[in-house]
Amino acid sequence: MNLQYQGQNMEYSLQQSRRKTIAICIESDLKILVKAPLQVSEQEIQRIVEKKAGWIVKKREELAKHQTERQSRQLSDGRRLFFQGEPYSLRIITGEAKKKQKTENRVEISGKTIIVYTDQESQAEVYHNLIQWYYEMARQLIYQRTSHYNERLKESINRIRIKNQRSLWGSCSSKRNLNFNWRIILAPPEVADYVVVHEMCHLRHLNHSPEFWAEVEGILPDYKSDRQWLREHGNELMEVI
Ligand SMILES: [Zn+2]
């Protein structure tokens, strides 16, 4: 059966059975299926479907958008990834992970490609190896940057933790514990530095007072552009993987 809507031609299939109501379904392949009771005429069905045309178009667009999003999230060859603010393309090499015992070795950068080695071709293993590697890279970077800035700040730090969160970039507690999100490894190095310095300055001022910001500015005079970068792109990095 056919349906015209705002110059668009939409085909739908009709399935009549011993049911009581009419249902319009958008299938996963975006085809339209109308289920109707036996006693309703095709003309009547056509009239009802026409009335619902706007809704059908909207639903189909939503579903299509959802599907593309899911596909772009899939970890397959060519998928765009980030590392220290630079875009990379993913490449998966299957059947070689066992030879590479350490997590650091299960992923490597070659030119503009991030290569992930796996034993089996499974999304879960690619994800696991990739996240473990990001996490390890983040840990190394954060430890190195905190000790670098602490040569100047000379604050006592109780513990540094690398966390997996989708909201905070970092935090500092009154017990002098510093927490950082591993996703700062996805951001440009100067932005990662800003997050490190921001949390370290909380060791002196556990607030966002003018004194706190003066402390940050004393170490990173251009911190405002890094903070702005995080405001503009932070959400994207939180969602990317
Ligand atoms: Zn803060």
Coordinates of N, CA and C and ligand atoms in Angstrom, one line a residue:
M1 N 0.8 -1.2 0.0 CA 0.0 0.0 0.0 C 0.9 1.2 0.0
N2 N 0.3 2.3 -0.5 CA 1.1 3.5 -0.7 C 0.5 4.7 0.0
L3 N 1.4 5.6 0.4 CA 0.9 6.8 1.1 C 1.8 8.0 0.7
Q4 N 1.0 9.1 0.4 CA 1.7 10.4 0.0 C 1.8 11.3 1.2
Y5 N 2.9 11.8 1.5 CA 3.0 12.8 2.6 C 4.1 13.9 2.3
Q6 N 3.6 15.1 2.2 CA 4.5 16.2 1.8 C 5.4 15.9 0.7
G7 N 4.9 15.4 -0.4 CA 5.7 15.1 -1.6 C 6.5 13.8 -1.5
Q8 N 6.4 13.2 -0.3 CA 7.2 11.9 -0.1 C 6.3 10.7 -0.4
N9 N 6.8 9.7 -1.0 CA 6.0 8.5 -1.3 C 6.5 7.5 -0.3
M10 N 5.5 7.0 0.6 CA 5.9 6.0 1.6 C 5.1 4.7 1.3
E11 N 5.8 3.6 1.3 CA 5.1 2.4 1.1 C 4.9 1.7 2.5
Y12 N 3.8 1.0 2.6 CA 3.7 0.3 3.9 C 3.0 -1.0 3.6
S13 N 3.3 -2.0 4.4 CA 2.6 -3.3 4.2 C 1.5 -3.4 5.3
L14 N 0.5 -4.2 4.9 CA -0.6 -4.3 5.7 C -0.8 -5.8 6.1
Q15 N -1.0 -5.9 7.4 CA -1.2 -7.3 7.9 C -2.6 -7.3 8.7
Q16 N -3.5 -8.0 8.1 CA -4.8 -8.0 8.8 C -5.0 -9.3 9.5
S17 N -5.5 -9.2 10.7 CA -5.6 -10.5 11.5 C -6.8 -10.3 12.5
R18 N -7.0 -11.3 13.3 CA -8.1 -11.2 14.3 C -7.7 -10.4 15.5
R19 N -7.4 -9.1 15.3 CA -7.0 -8.3 16.4 C -8.1 -7.2 16.5
K20 N -8.0 -6.4 17.6 CA -9.1 -5.5 17.9 C -8.7 -4.0 17.5
T21 N -7.4 -3.8 17.4 CA -7.0 -2.4 17.2 C -6.1 -2.3 16.0
I22 N -5.9 -1.0 15.6 CA -4.9 -0.8 14.5 C -3.6 -0.3 15.1
A23 N -2.5 -0.9 14.7 CA -1.2 -0.5 15.2 C -0.3 -0.2 14.0
I24 N 0.5 0.9 14.1 CA 1.4 1.2 13.1 C 2.8 1.0 13.7
C25 N 3.6 0.1 13.0 CA 4.9 -0.2 13.5 C 6.0 0.2 12.5
I26 N 7.1 0.8 13.1 CA 8.3 1.1 12.3 C 9.3 -0.1 12.6
E27 N 9.6 -0.9 11.6 CA 10.5 -2.0 11.8 C 11.9 -1.5 11.8
S28 N 12.8 -2.4 12.3 CA 14.2 -2.0 12.4 C 14.9 -1.6 11.1
D29 N 14.3 -2.2 10.0 CA 14.8 -1.8 8.6 C 14.1 -0.5 8.1
L30 N 13.4 0.1 9.0 CA 12.6 1.4 8.7 C 11.4 1.2 7.8
K31 N 11.0 -0.1 7.6 CA 9.8 -0.4 6.8 C 8.6 -0.1 7.7
I32 N 7.5 0.2 7.1 CA 6.3 0.5 7.8 C 5.3 -0.7 7.7
L33 N 4.9 -1.1 8.9 CA 3.9 -2.2 8.9 C 2.7 -1.8 9.7
V34 N 1.5 -2.0 9.0 CA 0.3 -1.6 9.7 C -0.5 -2.9 10.0
K35 N -0.8 -3.1 11.3 CA -1.6 -4.3 11.7 C -3.0 -3.8 12.0
A36 N -3.9 -4.5 11.4 CA -5.3 -4.1 11.5 C -6.3 -5.2 11.7
P37 N -7.4 -5.0 12.2 CA -8.5 -6.0 12.3 C -9.0 -6.4 11.0
L38 N -9.5 -7.6 10.8 CA -10.0 -8.1 9.5 C -11.2 -7.3 9.0
Q39 N -12.0 -6.8 9.9 CA -13.2 -6.2 9.4 C -13.1 -4.7 9.0
V40 N -11.9 -4.1 9.2 CA -11.7 -2.8 8.7 C -11.3 -2.7 7.3
S41 N -11.9 -1.9 6.5 CA -11.6 -1.9 5.0 C -10.3 -1.2 4.8
E42 N -9.7 -1.5 3.6 CA -8.4 -0.9 3.2 C -8.5 0.6 3.1
Q43 N -9.7 1.1 2.6 CA -9.9 2.5 2.5 C -9.8 3.2 3.9
E44 N -10.5 2.6 4.9 CA -10.5 3.1 6.2 C -9.1 3.1 6.8
I45 N -8.4 2.0 6.6 CA -7.0 1.9 7.0 C -6.1 3.0 6.4
Q46 N -6.3 3.2 5.1 CA -5.5 4.2 4.4 C -5.8 5.6 5.0
R47 N -7.0 5.8 5.3 CA -7.4 7.1 5.9 C -6.7 7.3 7.3
I48 N -6.7 6.3 8.1 CA -6.1 6.3 9.4 C -4.5 6.5 9.3
V49 N -4.0 5.8 8.4 CA -2.5 5.9 8.2 C -2.1 7.3 7.7
E50 N -2.9 7.8 6.8 CA -2.7 9.2 6.3 C -2.7 10.2 7.4
K51 N -3.7 10.0 8.3 CA -3.8 11.0 9.4 C -2.5 10.9 10.3
K52 N -1.9 9.7 10.3 CA -0.7 9.5 11.2 C 0.6 9.7 10.5
A53 N 0.5 10.2 9.2 CA 1.7 10.3 8.4 C 2.8 11.1 9.0
G54 N 2.5 12.3 9.6 CA 3.5 13.1 10.3 C 4.2 12.4 11.4
W55 N 3.4 11.7 12.1 CA 4.0 10.9 13.3 C 4.9 9.8 12.7
I56 N 4.5 9.1 11.6 CA 5.3 8.1 11.1 C 6.7 8.6 10.6
V57 N 6.7 9.7 9.9 CA 7.9 10.4 9.4 C 8.8 10.7 10.5
K58 N 8.2 11.3 11.6 CA 9.0 11.7 12.7 C 9.7 10.4 13.4
K59 N 8.9 9.4 13.6 CA 9.4 8.2 14.3 C 10.5 7.5 13.5
R60 N 10.3 7.5 12.1 CA 11.3 6.9 11.3 C 12.6 7.7 11.3
E61 N 12.5 9.0 11.4 CA 13.7 9.8 11.4 C 14.4 9.6 12.8
E62 N 13.7 9.5 13.8 CA 14.3 9.2 15.2 C 15.0 7.9 15.2
L63 N 14.3 6.9 14.6 CA 14.9 5.5 14.6 C 16.2 5.5 13.8
A64 N 16.1 6.2 12.6 CA 17.3 6.2 11.7 C 18.5 6.9 12.4
K65 N 18.2 8.0 13.1 CA 19.2 8.7 13.8 C 19.8 7.9 14.9
H66 N 19.0 7.2 15.6 CA 19.4 6.3 16.7 C 20.4 5.2 16.2
Q67 N 20.0 4.7 15.0 CA 20.8 3.6 14.4 C 22.2 4.1 14.0
T68 N 22.2 5.3 13.4 CA 23.5 5.8 12.9 C 24.4 6.1 14.2
E69 N 23.8 6.6 15.2 CA 24.5 6.9 16.4 C 25.1 5.6 17.0
R70 N 24.3 4.5 17.0 CA 24.8 3.2 17.5 C 25.9 2.7 16.7
Q71 N 25.8 2.9 15.3 CA 26.8 2.4 14.4 C 28.1 3.2 14.7
S72 N 28.0 4.5 14.9 CA 29.2 5.3 15.0 C 29.9 5.0 16.4
R73 N 29.1 4.5 17.3 CA 29.7 4.1 18.6 C 30.4 2.7 18.5
Q74 N 30.0 2.0 17.5 CA 30.6 0.6 17.4 C 32.1 0.7 17.2
L75 N 32.8 -0.2 17.8 CA 34.3 -0.1 17.7 C 34.7 -1.0 16.5
S76 N 34.7 -0.5 15.4 CA 35.1 -1.2 14.2 C 36.2 -0.4 13.4
D77 N 36.9 -1.0 12.5 CA 37.9 -0.4 11.8 C 37.5 1.0 11.2
G78 N 38.3 2.0 11.4 CA 38.0 3.3 10.8 C 37.2 4.2 11.8
R79 N 36.8 3.7 12.9 CA 36.1 4.5 13.9 C 37.0 5.6 14.4
R80 N 36.5 6.8 14.5 CA 37.3 7.9 15.0 C 37.5 7.9 16.5
L81 N 38.7 8.0 16.9 CA 39.1 8.1 18.3 C 39.9 9.3 18.6
F82 N 40.1 9.6 19.9 CA 40.9 10.8 20.2 C 42.0 10.3 21.2
F83 N 43.1 11.0 21.1 CA 44.2 10.8 22.1 C 45.0 12.1 22.2
Q84 N 45.0 12.7 23.3 CA 45.6 13.9 23.6 C 45.2 15.0 22.6
G85 N 43.9 15.1 22.3 CA 43.4 16.1 21.5 C 43.5 15.9 20.0
E86 N 44.1 14.8 19.6 CA 44.3 14.6 18.2 C 43.3 13.4 17.7
P87 N 42.8 13.6 16.5 CA 41.9 12.5 16.0 C 42.8 11.3 15.5
Y88 N 42.3 10.1 15.8 CA 43.0 8.9 15.2 C 41.9 8.0 14.7
S89 N 42.3 7.1 13.9 CA 41.4 6.1 13.3 C 41.7 4.7 13.9
L90 N 40.7 4.0 14.3 CA 40.9 2.7 14.9 C 41.2 1.6 13.9
R91 N 42.1 0.7 14.3 CA 42.3 -0.5 13.5 C 42.4 -1.7 14.5
I92 N 41.7 -2.8 14.2 CA 41.6 -3.9 15.1 C 42.4 -5.1 14.4
I93 N 43.4 -5.6 15.1 CA 44.1 -6.8 14.7 C 43.8 -8.0 15.6
T94 N 43.1 -9.0 15.0 CA 42.6 -10.1 15.8 C 43.5 -11.3 15.8
G95 N 43.6 -11.9 17.0 CA 44.4 -13.2 17.1 C 45.8 -13.0 17.6
E96 N 46.1 -11.8 18.1 CA 47.5 -11.5 18.5 C 47.6 -11.0 20.0
A97 N 46.5 -10.8 20.6 CA 46.5 -10.2 22.0 C 47.3 -11.0 23.0
K98 N 47.2 -12.4 22.9 CA 47.8 -13.2 23.9 C 49.3 -13.1 24.0
K99 N 49.9 -12.8 22.8 CA 51.3 -12.6 22.7 C 51.7 -11.3 23.5
K100 N 50.7 -10.4 23.7 CA 51.0 -9.1 24.3 C 50.5 -9.1 25.7
Q101 N 51.2 -9.6 26.6 CA 50.7 -9.8 28.0 C 50.3 -8.4 28.6
K102 N 51.2 -7.4 28.5 CA 50.9 -6.2 29.3 C 49.8 -5.4 28.5
T103 N 48.9 -4.7 29.3 CA 47.9 -3.9 28.7 C 48.4 -2.8 27.8
E104 N 49.6 -2.3 28.2 CA 50.2 -1.2 27.4 C 50.5 -1.7 26.0
N105 N 50.8 -3.0 25.9 CA 51.2 -3.5 24.6 C 50.0 -3.9 23.7
R106 N 48.9 -4.0 24.3 CA 47.7 -4.5 23.5 C 47.1 -3.4 22.6
V107 N 47.6 -2.2 22.8 CA 47.2 -1.1 22.0 C 48.5 -0.3 21.6
E108 N 48.6 0.1 20.3 CA 49.7 0.9 20.0 C 49.3 2.0 18.9
I109 N 50.1 3.0 19.0 CA 49.8 4.1 18.0 C 50.8 4.0 16.9
S110 N 50.3 4.1 15.7 CA 51.1 4.0 14.5 C 50.6 5.1 13.6
G111 N 51.4 6.2 13.4 CA 50.9 7.3 12.6 C 49.6 7.9 13.2
K112 N 48.6 8.0 12.4 CA 47.3 8.5 12.9 C 46.3 7.4 13.2
T113 N 46.9 6.2 13.5 CA 46.0 5.0 13.7 C 46.3 4.5 15.1
I114 N 45.2 4.1 15.8 CA 45.3 3.4 17.1 C 45.0 2.0 16.8
I115 N 46.0 1.1 17.0 CA 45.8 -0.3 16.7 C 45.5 -1.0 18.0
V116 N 44.4 -1.8 18.0 CA 44.0 -2.6 19.2 C 44.1 -4.1 18.8
Y117 N 44.9 -4.8 19.6 CA 45.1 -6.2 19.4 C 44.1 -7.0 20.2
T118 N 43.4 -8.0 19.6 CA 42.5 -8.8 20.4 C 42.7 -10.3 20.0
D119 N 42.2 -11.1 20.9 CA 42.2 -12.6 20.7 C 41.0 -13.0 19.8
Q120 N 39.9 -12.4 20.1 CA 38.7 -12.7 19.4 C 38.1 -11.4 18.8
E121 N 37.3 -11.6 17.8 CA 36.7 -10.4 17.2 C 35.4 -10.1 18.0
S122 N 35.6 -9.5 19.2 CA 34.4 -9.1 20.0 C 34.5 -7.7 20.4
Q123 N 33.4 -7.0 20.3 CA 33.3 -5.6 20.8 C 33.8 -5.4 22.2
A124 N 33.4 -6.4 23.0 CA 33.7 -6.3 24.5 C 35.3 -6.3 24.7
E125 N 35.9 -7.2 23.9 CA 37.4 -7.3 24.1 C 38.1 -6.0 23.5
V126 N 37.6 -5.5 22.4 CA 38.2 -4.3 21.8 C 38.0 -3.2 22.8
Y127 N 36.8 -3.1 23.3 CA 36.5 -2.0 24.3 C 37.4 -2.1 25.5
H128 N 37.4 -3.3 26.1 CA 38.2 -3.6 27.3 C 39.7 -3.2 27.1
N129 N 40.3 -3.7 26.0 CA 41.7 -3.4 25.8 C 42.0 -2.0 25.6
L130 N 41.1 -1.3 24.8 CA 41.2 0.1 24.5 C 41.1 0.9 25.8
I131 N 40.1 0.7 26.6 CA 39.9 1.5 27.8 C 41.0 1.2 28.8
Q132 N 41.5 0.0 28.9 CA 42.6 -0.3 29.8 C 43.8 0.5 29.4
W133 N 44.1 0.6 28.1 CA 45.2 1.3 27.6 C 45.1 2.8 27.9
Y134 N 43.9 3.4 27.6 CA 43.6 4.8 27.8 C 43.8 5.1 29.3
Y135 N 43.3 4.2 30.1 CA 43.4 4.4 31.6 C 44.9 4.4 32.0
E136 N 45.7 3.5 31.5 CA 47.1 3.4 31.8 C 47.8 4.7 31.3
M137 N 47.5 5.1 30.1 CA 48.1 6.3 29.6 C 47.8 7.5 30.4
A138 N 46.5 7.6 30.8 CA 46.0 8.7 31.7 C 46.7 8.7 33.0
R139 N 46.9 7.5 33.6 CA 47.6 7.3 34.9 C 49.0 7.9 34.8
Q140 N 49.7 7.5 33.7 CA 51.1 7.9 33.6 C 51.2 9.4 33.4
L141 N 50.3 9.9 32.6 CA 50.3 11.4 32.3 C 50.0 12.2 33.6
I142 N 48.9 11.7 34.3 CA 48.5 12.5 35.5 C 49.6 12.4 36.6
Y143 N 50.2 11.3 36.8 CA 51.3 11.2 37.8 C 52.4 12.1 37.4
Q144 N 52.8 12.1 36.1 CA 53.9 12.9 35.7 C 53.6 14.4 35.8
R145 N 52.3 14.8 35.5 CA 52.0 16.2 35.5 C 51.8 16.7 37.0
T146 N 51.2 15.9 37.8 CA 51.1 16.3 39.2 C 52.5 16.5 39.9
S147 N 53.4 15.6 39.6 CA 54.7 15.7 40.2 C 55.4 16.9 39.6
H148 N 55.2 17.2 38.3 CA 55.8 18.4 37.7 C 55.3 19.6 38.4
Y149 N 54.0 19.8 38.5 CA 53.5 21.0 39.1 C 53.7 21.1 40.6
N150 N 53.9 19.9 41.3 CA 54.2 20.0 42.7 C 55.6 20.4 43.0
E151 N 56.4 20.4 42.1 CA 57.8 21.0 42.3 C 57.6 22.5 42.7
R152 N 56.6 23.1 42.1 CA 56.3 24.5 42.4 C 55.4 24.6 43.6
L153 N 54.3 23.9 43.6 CA 53.3 24.0 44.7 C 53.7 23.5 46.0
K154 N 54.5 22.4 46.0 CA 55.0 21.7 47.2 C 53.9 21.4 48.2
E155 N 52.8 20.9 47.8 CA 51.7 20.5 48.6 C 51.7 19.0 49.0
S156 N 51.2 18.6 50.1 CA 51.2 17.2 50.4 C 49.9 16.6 49.8
I157 N 50.1 15.5 49.1 CA 49.0 14.8 48.4 C 48.8 13.5 49.1
N158 N 47.6 13.2 49.5 CA 47.4 11.9 50.1 C 47.4 10.8 49.1
R159 N 46.5 10.9 48.1 CA 46.3 9.8 47.2 C 45.8 10.3 45.8
I160 N 46.3 9.8 44.7 CA 45.8 10.2 43.4 C 45.0 9.0 42.9
R161 N 43.8 9.2 42.4 CA 43.0 8.1 41.8 C 42.6 8.5 40.4
I162 N 42.6 7.5 39.6 CA 42.1 7.7 38.2 C 40.7 7.0 38.1
K163 N 39.7 7.8 37.8 CA 38.3 7.3 37.9 C 37.7 7.2 36.5
N164 N 36.7 6.4 36.5 CA 35.8 6.3 35.3 C 34.5 6.9 35.5
Q165 N 34.4 8.2 35.1 CA 33.1 8.9 35.3 C 32.7 9.6 34.1
R166 N 31.4 9.9 34.0 CA 30.9 10.6 32.9 C 30.5 12.1 33.2
S167 N 30.8 12.5 34.4 CA 30.4 13.9 34.7 C 31.6 14.7 35.1
L168 N 32.4 14.3 36.1 CA 33.5 15.2 36.6 C 34.8 14.9 35.9
W169 N 35.6 16.0 35.7 CA 36.9 15.8 35.2 C 38.0 15.6 36.2
G170 N 37.6 16.1 37.4 CA 38.6 15.9 38.5 C 37.9 16.4 39.8
S171 N 38.5 16.0 40.9 CA 38.0 16.5 42.2 C 39.1 16.4 43.2
C172 N 38.9 17.2 44.3 CA 39.9 17.2 45.4 C 39.1 17.2 46.7
S173 N 39.5 16.3 47.6 CA 38.8 16.2 48.9 C 39.6 16.9 50.0
S174 N 38.9 17.1 51.1 CA 39.5 17.8 52.2 C 40.6 16.8 52.8
K175 N 40.5 15.6 52.5 CA 41.6 14.6 52.9 C 42.8 14.7 52.0
R176 N 42.8 15.6 51.1 CA 43.9 15.8 50.2 C 44.1 14.7 49.2
N177 N 42.9 14.1 48.9 CA 42.9 13.1 47.8 C 42.5 13.8 46.5
L178 N 43.3 13.4 45.4 CA 43.0 14.0 44.1 C 42.4 12.9 43.2
N179 N 41.3 13.2 42.6 CA 40.7 12.2 41.6 C 40.6 12.8 40.2
F180 N 41.0 12.0 39.2 CA 40.9 12.5 37.9 C 40.2 11.5 37.0
N181 N 39.5 12.0 36.0 CA 38.8 11.2 35.0 C 39.8 10.8 34.0
W182 N 39.8 9.4 33.6 CA 40.8 9.0 32.6 C 40.6 9.6 31.3
R183 N 39.4 10.2 31.1 CA 39.1 10.8 29.8 C 39.9 12.0 29.5
I184 N 40.6 12.6 30.5 CA 41.4 13.7 30.2 C 42.6 13.4 29.2
I185 N 42.8 12.1 29.1 CA 43.8 11.6 28.1 C 43.3 11.9 26.6
L186 N 42.0 12.1 26.5 CA 41.4 12.3 25.2 C 41.6 13.8 24.8
A187 N 41.7 14.7 25.8 CA 41.8 16.1 25.6 C 43.2 16.6 25.2
P188 N 43.4 17.7 24.6 CA 44.7 18.3 24.3 C 45.5 18.4 25.6
P189 N 46.9 18.2 25.6 CA 47.7 18.2 26.8 C 47.6 19.4 27.6
E190 N 47.4 20.6 27.0 CA 47.2 21.8 27.8 C 45.9 21.8 28.6
V191 N 44.9 21.2 28.1 CA 43.6 21.1 28.8 C 43.8 20.1 30.0
A192 N 44.5 19.0 29.7 CA 44.7 18.0 30.8 C 45.5 18.7 31.9
D193 N 46.5 19.5 31.5 CA 47.3 20.3 32.5 C 46.4 21.2 33.3
Y194 N 45.4 21.8 32.6 CA 44.5 22.7 33.4 C 43.7 22.0 34.4
V195 N 43.3 20.8 34.1 CA 42.5 20.0 35.0 C 43.4 19.6 36.2
V196 N 44.6 19.2 35.9 CA 45.5 18.8 37.0 C 45.8 20.0 37.9
V197 N 46.1 21.2 37.3 CA 46.5 22.4 38.1 C 45.2 22.8 38.9
H198 N 44.1 22.8 38.3 CA 42.8 23.2 38.9 C 42.6 22.4 40.2
E199 N 42.8 21.1 40.1 CA 42.5 20.2 41.3 C 43.7 20.4 42.3
M200 N 44.9 20.6 41.9 CA 46.0 20.8 42.8 C 45.9 22.1 43.6
C201 N 45.3 23.1 42.9 CA 45.1 24.4 43.6 C 44.0 24.3 44.7
H202 N 43.2 23.3 44.5 CA 42.2 23.1 45.6 C 42.8 22.6 46.8
L203 N 44.1 22.1 46.7 CA 44.8 21.6 47.9 C 45.1 22.9 48.8
R204 N 45.1 24.0 48.2 CA 45.4 25.3 48.9 C 44.1 26.0 49.3
H205 N 43.1 26.0 48.3 CA 41.8 26.7 48.5 C 40.7 25.7 48.1
L206 N 40.0 25.2 49.1 CA 39.0 24.2 48.8 C 37.7 24.9 48.4
N207 N 37.8 25.8 47.4 CA 36.6 26.6 46.9 C 37.0 27.2 45.6
H208 N 36.1 28.0 45.0 CA 36.4 28.7 43.8 C 36.5 30.2 44.0
S209 N 37.2 30.6 45.1 CA 37.3 32.0 45.4 C 38.3 32.7 44.5
P210 N 38.3 34.1 44.5 CA 39.3 34.8 43.7 C 40.7 34.4 44.0
E211 N 41.0 34.0 45.2 CA 42.3 33.6 45.6 C 42.7 32.3 44.9
F212 N 41.7 31.4 44.8 CA 41.9 30.1 44.1 C 42.2 30.4 42.6
W213 N 41.4 31.2 42.0 CA 41.7 31.5 40.5 C 43.0 32.2 40.3
A214 N 43.4 33.0 41.3 CA 44.7 33.7 41.1 C 45.8 32.7 41.2
E215 N 45.6 31.7 42.0 CA 46.6 30.6 42.2 C 46.7 29.9 40.8
V216 N 45.6 29.5 40.2 CA 45.6 28.8 38.9 C 46.3 29.7 37.9
E217 N 45.9 31.0 37.8 CA 46.5 31.9 36.8 C 48.0 32.1 37.0
G218 N 48.4 32.0 38.3 CA 49.8 32.1 38.5 C 50.6 31.0 37.9
I219 N 50.0 29.8 37.8 CA 50.7 28.7 37.2 C 50.4 28.6 35.7
L220 N 49.2 28.8 35.4 CA 48.8 28.7 33.9 C 48.1 30.1 33.5
P221 N 48.9 31.0 33.1 CA 48.4 32.3 32.7 C 47.3 32.3 31.7
D222 N 47.3 31.2 30.8 CA 46.3 31.1 29.7 C 45.2 30.1 30.1
Y223 N 45.0 29.9 31.4 CA 44.0 28.8 31.7 C 42.6 29.1 31.2
K224 N 42.2 30.3 31.0 CA 40.9 30.6 30.6 C 40.5 30.0 29.2
S225 N 41.5 29.9 28.3 CA 41.2 29.3 27.0 C 41.0 27.8 27.2
D226 N 41.8 27.2 28.1 CA 41.7 25.7 28.3 C 40.3 25.4 29.0
R227 N 40.0 26.3 29.9 CA 38.7 26.1 30.6 C 37.5 26.2 29.6
Q228 N 37.7 27.2 28.7 CA 36.7 27.4 27.6 C 36.6 26.1 26.7
W229 N 37.8 25.6 26.4 CA 37.8 24.4 25.5 C 37.0 23.3 26.1
L230 N 37.2 23.1 27.4 CA 36.6 22.0 28.2 C 35.0 22.3 28.2
R231 N 34.7 23.5 28.3 CA 33.2 23.9 28.3 C 32.6 23.5 27.0
E232 N 33.4 23.8 25.9 CA 32.8 23.6 24.6 C 32.9 22.1 24.1
H233 N 33.9 21.4 24.5 CA 34.1 20.0 24.0 C 34.0 18.9 25.0
G234 N 33.9 19.4 26.3 CA 33.9 18.4 27.4 C 32.9 17.3 27.2
N235 N 31.7 17.7 26.9 CA 30.6 16.7 26.8 C 30.8 15.7 25.7
E236 N 31.4 16.2 24.6 CA 31.7 15.3 23.5 C 32.7 14.2 23.9
L237 N 33.7 14.6 24.7 CA 34.7 13.7 25.1 C 34.1 12.7 26.1
M238 N 33.2 13.2 26.9 CA 32.5 12.3 27.9 C 31.7 11.2 27.2
E239 N 31.2 11.5 26.0 CA 30.3 10.6 25.3 C 31.0 9.8 24.3
V240 N 32.2 10.2 23.8 CA 32.8 9.6 22.7 C 33.1 8.1 22.8
I241 N 33.4 7.7 24.0 CA 33.7 6.3 24.3 C 33.3 5.9 25.7
Ligands
ZN1 ZN 37.2 23.2 41.2

